[in-house]
Amino acid sequence: DEKSEKCTVGCPILDRNLNGGIPTKSITEVVGESGSGKTQICLQLVLSAQLPPSHGGLNGSSLYIYTEYPFPIRRLKQLSLSLLSSHPNHLLSSSDPLSRIILRGISSAENFVELLPDIELCLRYWKSRLLPIRVIVVDSIAALFRSEFGNCCFDLKRRSSLFFKISGGLKLLAERFGLVVVVTNQVVDFIEGNESVRIGNFSELCSSGRRVCPALGISWANCVNSRIFLSKDQTGIKITRFSSLLFAPHLPLSSSQFVITEKGLFG
Ligand code: ATP
Ligand code: MG
């Protein structure tokens, strides 16, 4: 989409992999096993989004919806200090970057659907304060559906309907307000014949050598616009993370490597 802007994730090599950053007006999913860096990318995104476009940001505040407790507030603080020290002369330093991140914990998919009208109000009225909201993070979407649903047809129907309401609501907001929307997702073991694999290129190796694919199956896969897959490879104490773009209508398949340090993500 020509009219979509990009937001830096604060790591040049990942940005390059993403052709300049994460696009606005669509839903980007970050998928990977536990500890692969999904939350770290999201935390860094909501900080980098506050930078001006000349520095790859969106001059924007963010809404961070978390579904797993506790929210890593100390890590966010640590990353914000690191960002401030690398952009000392910027507006960012005039007040606390954490004041431009709205945190909201939710516990179920229904809870999320009920929250959508409030999110829209928040997007409209937050504008009058500091920077408008330009980013919504949902970390993680998988947790909202964990063990809540059985496998009978009724539950699958109810589940798909919730996928549709959540992603439809987020897409509408993304387009209307020019937002970057990032959702994180877990992986499940690849099983031959698994419905989420049938639409192709979805299975990847994780650190233990298992073949895995994104959780929530094909009906959720159809709800997101692009998907970034994270995996890790531990050599000594240095953990190298690999990100590959599984599908993105606007980009070719590509991959990059990064590490996570105290100061954030580095290529
Ligand atoms: P989950 O699915 O369990 O939520 P995740 O993909 O969100 O996992 P993250 O929390 O993003 O995983 O990544 C955790 C990893 O980030 C840790 O294993 C660690 O390697 C790295 N990390 C986190 N904080 C720091 C820090 N202060 N210094 C260095 N590395 C850190
Ligand atoms: Mg996480």
PDB file of N, CA and C in Angstrom, residues 76-127:
ATOM      1  N   LEU A  76      10.857  -2.405  30.143  1.00  0.00           N
ATOM      2  CA  LEU A  76      10.449  -1.257  29.318  1.00  0.00           C
ATOM      3  C   LEU A  76      11.197  -0.005  29.754  1.00  0.00           C
ATOM      4  N   LYS A  77      11.295   0.174  31.048  1.00  0.00           N
ATOM      5  CA  LYS A  77      12.015   1.319  31.611  1.00  0.00           C
ATOM      6  C   LYS A  77      13.488   1.282  31.167  1.00  0.00           C
ATOM      7  N   GLN A  78      14.094   0.099  31.260  1.00  0.00           N
ATOM      8  CA  GLN A  78      15.492  -0.065  30.871  1.00  0.00           C
ATOM      9  C   GLN A  78      15.696   0.289  29.386  1.00  0.00           C
ATOM     10  N   LEU A  79      14.786  -0.203  28.534  1.00  0.00           N
ATOM     11  CA  LEU A  79      14.898   0.095  27.110  1.00  0.00           C
ATOM     12  C   LEU A  79      14.643   1.574  26.830  1.00  0.00           C
ATOM     13  N   SER A  80      13.775   2.199  27.617  1.00  0.00           N
ATOM     14  CA  SER A  80      13.498   3.616  27.388  1.00  0.00           C
ATOM     15  C   SER A  80      14.731   4.453  27.715  1.00  0.00           C
ATOM     16  N   LEU A  81      15.457   4.068  28.755  1.00  0.00           N
ATOM     17  CA  LEU A  81      16.684   4.799  29.094  1.00  0.00           C
ATOM     18  C   LEU A  81      17.717   4.635  27.995  1.00  0.00           C
ATOM     19  N   SER A  82      17.765   3.440  27.425  1.00  0.00           N
ATOM     20  CA  SER A  82      18.704   3.190  26.338  1.00  0.00           C
ATOM     21  C   SER A  82      18.345   4.026  25.107  1.00  0.00           C
ATOM     22  N   LEU A  83      17.044   4.127  24.826  1.00  0.00           N
ATOM     23  CA  LEU A  83      16.603   4.947  23.689  1.00  0.00           C
ATOM     24  C   LEU A  83      16.920   6.419  23.929  1.00  0.00           C
ATOM     25  N   LEU A  84      16.664   6.886  25.165  1.00  0.00           N
ATOM     26  CA  LEU A  84      16.950   8.286  25.494  1.00  0.00           C
ATOM     27  C   LEU A  84      18.424   8.592  25.315  1.00  0.00           C
ATOM     28  N   SER A  85      19.290   7.652  25.704  1.00  0.00           N
ATOM     29  CA  SER A  85      20.718   7.950  25.594  1.00  0.00           C
ATOM     30  C   SER A  85      21.188   7.926  24.146  1.00  0.00           C
ATOM     31  N   SER A  86      20.454   7.215  23.262  1.00  0.00           N
ATOM     32  CA  SER A  86      20.884   7.258  21.866  1.00  0.00           C
ATOM     33  C   SER A  86      20.202   8.385  21.074  1.00  0.00           C
ATOM     34  N   HIS A  87      19.203   9.047  21.667  1.00  0.00           N
ATOM     35  CA  HIS A  87      18.574  10.203  21.012  1.00  0.00           C
ATOM     36  C   HIS A  87      18.489  11.358  21.998  1.00  0.00           C
ATOM     37  N   PRO A  88      19.646  11.834  22.490  1.00  0.00           N
ATOM     38  CA  PRO A  88      19.644  12.799  23.599  1.00  0.00           C
ATOM     39  C   PRO A  88      19.007  14.148  23.265  1.00  0.00           C
ATOM     40  N   ASN A  89      19.046  14.558  21.996  1.00  0.00           N
ATOM     41  CA  ASN A  89      18.581  15.906  21.693  1.00  0.00           C
ATOM     42  C   ASN A  89      17.151  15.952  21.219  1.00  0.00           C
ATOM     43  N   HIS A  90      16.476  14.866  21.405  1.00  0.00           N
ATOM     44  CA  HIS A  90      15.150  14.809  20.846  1.00  0.00           C
ATOM     45  C   HIS A  90      14.070  15.127  21.851  1.00  0.00           C
ATOM     46  N   LEU A  91      12.917  15.467  21.342  1.00  0.00           N
ATOM     47  CA  LEU A  91      11.701  15.748  22.116  1.00  0.00           C
ATOM     48  C   LEU A  91      11.412  14.659  23.147  1.00  0.00           C
ATOM     49  N   LEU A  92      11.791  13.450  22.776  1.00  0.00           N
ATOM     50  CA  LEU A  92      11.624  12.320  23.670  1.00  0.00           C
ATOM     51  C   LEU A  92      12.127  12.614  25.065  1.00  0.00           C
ATOM     52  N   SER A  93      13.270  13.315  25.099  1.00  0.00           N
ATOM     53  CA  SER A  93      13.910  13.525  26.383  1.00  0.00           C
ATOM     54  C   SER A  93      13.190  14.578  27.222  1.00  0.00           C
ATOM     55  N   SER A  94      12.223  15.304  26.599  1.00  0.00           N
ATOM     56  CA  SER A  94      11.548  16.355  27.353  1.00  0.00           C
ATOM     57  C   SER A  94      10.549  15.796  28.368  1.00  0.00           C
ATOM     58  N   SER A  95      10.109  14.579  28.174  1.00  0.00           N
ATOM     59  CA  SER A  95       9.297  13.947  29.225  1.00  0.00           C
ATOM     60  C   SER A  95       9.466  12.435  29.121  1.00  0.00           C
ATOM     61  N   ASP A  96       8.927  11.733  30.078  1.00  0.00           N
ATOM     62  CA  ASP A  96       9.132  10.299  30.170  1.00  0.00           C
ATOM     63  C   ASP A  96       8.456   9.535  29.015  1.00  0.00           C
ATOM     64  N   PRO A  97       9.237   8.768  28.225  1.00  0.00           N
ATOM     65  CA  PRO A  97       8.632   7.992  27.130  1.00  0.00           C
ATOM     66  C   PRO A  97       7.522   7.052  27.623  1.00  0.00           C
ATOM     67  N   LEU A  98       7.610   6.637  28.878  1.00  0.00           N
ATOM     68  CA  LEU A  98       6.583   5.725  29.399  1.00  0.00           C
ATOM     69  C   LEU A  98       5.215   6.396  29.508  1.00  0.00           C
ATOM     70  N   SER A  99       5.228   7.743  29.537  1.00  0.00           N
ATOM     71  CA  SER A  99       3.945   8.439  29.603  1.00  0.00           C
ATOM     72  C   SER A  99       3.224   8.406  28.260  1.00  0.00           C
ATOM     73  N   ARG A 100       3.910   7.955  27.215  1.00  0.00           N
ATOM     74  CA  ARG A 100       3.281   7.859  25.892  1.00  0.00           C
ATOM     75  C   ARG A 100       2.950   6.411  25.532  1.00  0.00           C
ATOM     76  N   ILE A 101       2.935   5.571  26.544  1.00  0.00           N
ATOM     77  CA  ILE A 101       2.561   4.173  26.329  1.00  0.00           C
ATOM     78  C   ILE A 101       1.431   3.849  27.296  1.00  0.00           C
ATOM     79  N   ILE A 102       0.269   3.553  26.742  1.00  0.00           N
ATOM     80  CA  ILE A 102      -0.868   3.191  27.591  1.00  0.00           C
ATOM     81  C   ILE A 102      -0.862   1.682  27.744  1.00  0.00           C
ATOM     82  N   LEU A 103      -0.833   1.209  28.974  1.00  0.00           N
ATOM     83  CA  LEU A 103      -0.805  -0.231  29.223  1.00  0.00           C
ATOM     84  C   LEU A 103      -2.191  -0.699  29.632  1.00  0.00           C
ATOM     85  N   ARG A 104      -2.593  -1.840  29.063  1.00  0.00           N
ATOM     86  CA  ARG A 104      -3.891  -2.375  29.446  1.00  0.00           C
ATOM     87  C   ARG A 104      -3.831  -3.906  29.458  1.00  0.00           C
ATOM     88  N   GLY A 105      -4.129  -4.502  30.577  1.00  0.00           N
ATOM     89  CA  GLY A 105      -4.133  -5.962  30.667  1.00  0.00           C
ATOM     90  C   GLY A 105      -5.522  -6.495  30.382  1.00  0.00           C
ATOM     91  N   ILE A 106      -5.625  -7.558  29.607  1.00  0.00           N
ATOM     92  CA  ILE A 106      -6.927  -8.193  29.404  1.00  0.00           C
ATOM     93  C   ILE A 106      -6.797  -9.698  29.581  1.00  0.00           C
ATOM     94  N   SER A 107      -7.928 -10.345  29.828  1.00  0.00           N
ATOM     95  CA  SER A 107      -7.846 -11.743  30.220  1.00  0.00           C
ATOM     96  C   SER A 107      -8.560 -12.719  29.303  1.00  0.00           C
ATOM     97  N   SER A 108      -9.407 -12.221  28.401  1.00  0.00           N
ATOM     98  CA  SER A 108     -10.076 -13.172  27.516  1.00  0.00           C
ATOM     99  C   SER A 108     -10.383 -12.517  26.177  1.00  0.00           C
ATOM    100  N   ALA A 109     -10.671 -13.353  25.193  1.00  0.00           N
ATOM    101  CA  ALA A 109     -10.999 -12.846  23.863  1.00  0.00           C
ATOM    102  C   ALA A 109     -12.281 -12.012  23.905  1.00  0.00           C
ATOM    103  N   GLU A 110     -13.254 -12.473  24.690  1.00  0.00           N
ATOM    104  CA  GLU A 110     -14.511 -11.710  24.822  1.00  0.00           C
ATOM    105  C   GLU A 110     -14.244 -10.343  25.423  1.00  0.00           C
ATOM    106  N   ASN A 111     -13.375 -10.344  26.417  1.00  0.00           N
ATOM    107  CA  ASN A 111     -12.968  -9.119  27.072  1.00  0.00           C
ATOM    108  C   ASN A 111     -12.391  -8.130  26.041  1.00  0.00           C
ATOM    109  N   PHE A 112     -11.616  -8.666  25.103  1.00  0.00           N
ATOM    110  CA  PHE A 112     -11.005  -7.848  24.055  1.00  0.00           C
ATOM    111  C   PHE A 112     -12.074  -7.249  23.136  1.00  0.00           C
ATOM    112  N   VAL A 113     -13.026  -8.097  22.712  1.00  0.00           N
ATOM    113  CA  VAL A 113     -14.087  -7.619  21.831  1.00  0.00           C
ATOM    114  C   VAL A 113     -14.869  -6.490  22.511  1.00  0.00           C
ATOM    115  N   GLU A 114     -15.146  -6.662  23.812  1.00  0.00           N
ATOM    116  CA  GLU A 114     -15.870  -5.623  24.549  1.00  0.00           C
ATOM    117  C   GLU A 114     -15.079  -4.318  24.635  1.00  0.00           C
ATOM    118  N   LEU A 115     -13.770  -4.472  24.611  1.00  0.00           N
ATOM    119  CA  LEU A 115     -12.888  -3.309  24.766  1.00  0.00           C
ATOM    120  C   LEU A 115     -12.753  -2.479  23.473  1.00  0.00           C
ATOM    121  N   LEU A 116     -13.082  -3.080  22.319  1.00  0.00           N
ATOM    122  CA  LEU A 116     -12.852  -2.396  21.038  1.00  0.00           C
ATOM    123  C   LEU A 116     -13.467  -0.986  20.950  1.00  0.00           C
ATOM    124  N   PRO A 117     -14.727  -0.800  21.381  1.00  0.00           N
ATOM    125  CA  PRO A 117     -15.279   0.569  21.331  1.00  0.00           C
ATOM    126  C   PRO A 117     -14.497   1.547  22.218  1.00  0.00           C
ATOM    127  N   ASP A 118     -14.038   1.057  23.356  1.00  0.00           N
ATOM    128  CA  ASP A 118     -13.232   1.919  24.244  1.00  0.00           C
ATOM    129  C   ASP A 118     -11.915   2.287  23.586  1.00  0.00           C
ATOM    130  N   ILE A 119     -11.341   1.319  22.853  1.00  0.00           N
ATOM    131  CA  ILE A 119     -10.080   1.598  22.162  1.00  0.00           C
ATOM    132  C   ILE A 119     -10.291   2.702  21.142  1.00  0.00           C
ATOM    133  N   GLU A 120     -11.414   2.638  20.429  1.00  0.00           N
ATOM    134  CA  GLU A 120     -11.688   3.671  19.433  1.00  0.00           C
ATOM    135  C   GLU A 120     -11.829   5.051  20.097  1.00  0.00           C
ATOM    136  N   LEU A 121     -12.531   5.100  21.213  1.00  0.00           N
ATOM    137  CA  LEU A 121     -12.667   6.371  21.937  1.00  0.00           C
ATOM    138  C   LEU A 121     -11.305   6.886  22.372  1.00  0.00           C
ATOM    139  N   CYS A 122     -10.505   5.960  22.849  1.00  0.00           N
ATOM    140  CA  CYS A 122      -9.168   6.305  23.309  1.00  0.00           C
ATOM    141  C   CYS A 122      -8.348   6.897  22.155  1.00  0.00           C
ATOM    142  N   LEU A 123      -8.455   6.287  20.971  1.00  0.00           N
ATOM    143  CA  LEU A 123      -7.719   6.783  19.804  1.00  0.00           C
ATOM    144  C   LEU A 123      -8.175   8.189  19.423  1.00  0.00           C
ATOM    145  N   ARG A 124      -9.480   8.438  19.542  1.00  0.00           N
ATOM    146  CA  ARG A 124     -10.002   9.763  19.193  1.00  0.00           C
ATOM    147  C   ARG A 124      -9.563  10.833  20.179  1.00  0.00           C
ATOM    148  N   TYR A 125      -9.651  10.515  21.476  1.00  0.00           N
ATOM    149  CA  TYR A 125      -9.452  11.570  22.458  1.00  0.00           C
ATOM    150  C   TYR A 125      -8.032  11.723  22.963  1.00  0.00           C
ATOM    151  N   TRP A 126      -7.239  10.703  22.777  1.00  0.00           N
ATOM    152  CA  TRP A 126      -5.845  10.804  23.194  1.00  0.00           C
ATOM    153  C   TRP A 126      -5.112  11.842  22.351  1.00  0.00           C
ATOM    154  N   LYS A 127      -5.621  12.074  21.133  1.00  0.00           N
ATOM    155  CA  LYS A 127      -5.010  13.033  20.209  1.00  0.00           C
ATOM    156  C   LYS A 127      -4.725  14.383  20.846  1.00  0.00           C
TER     157      LYS A 127
END
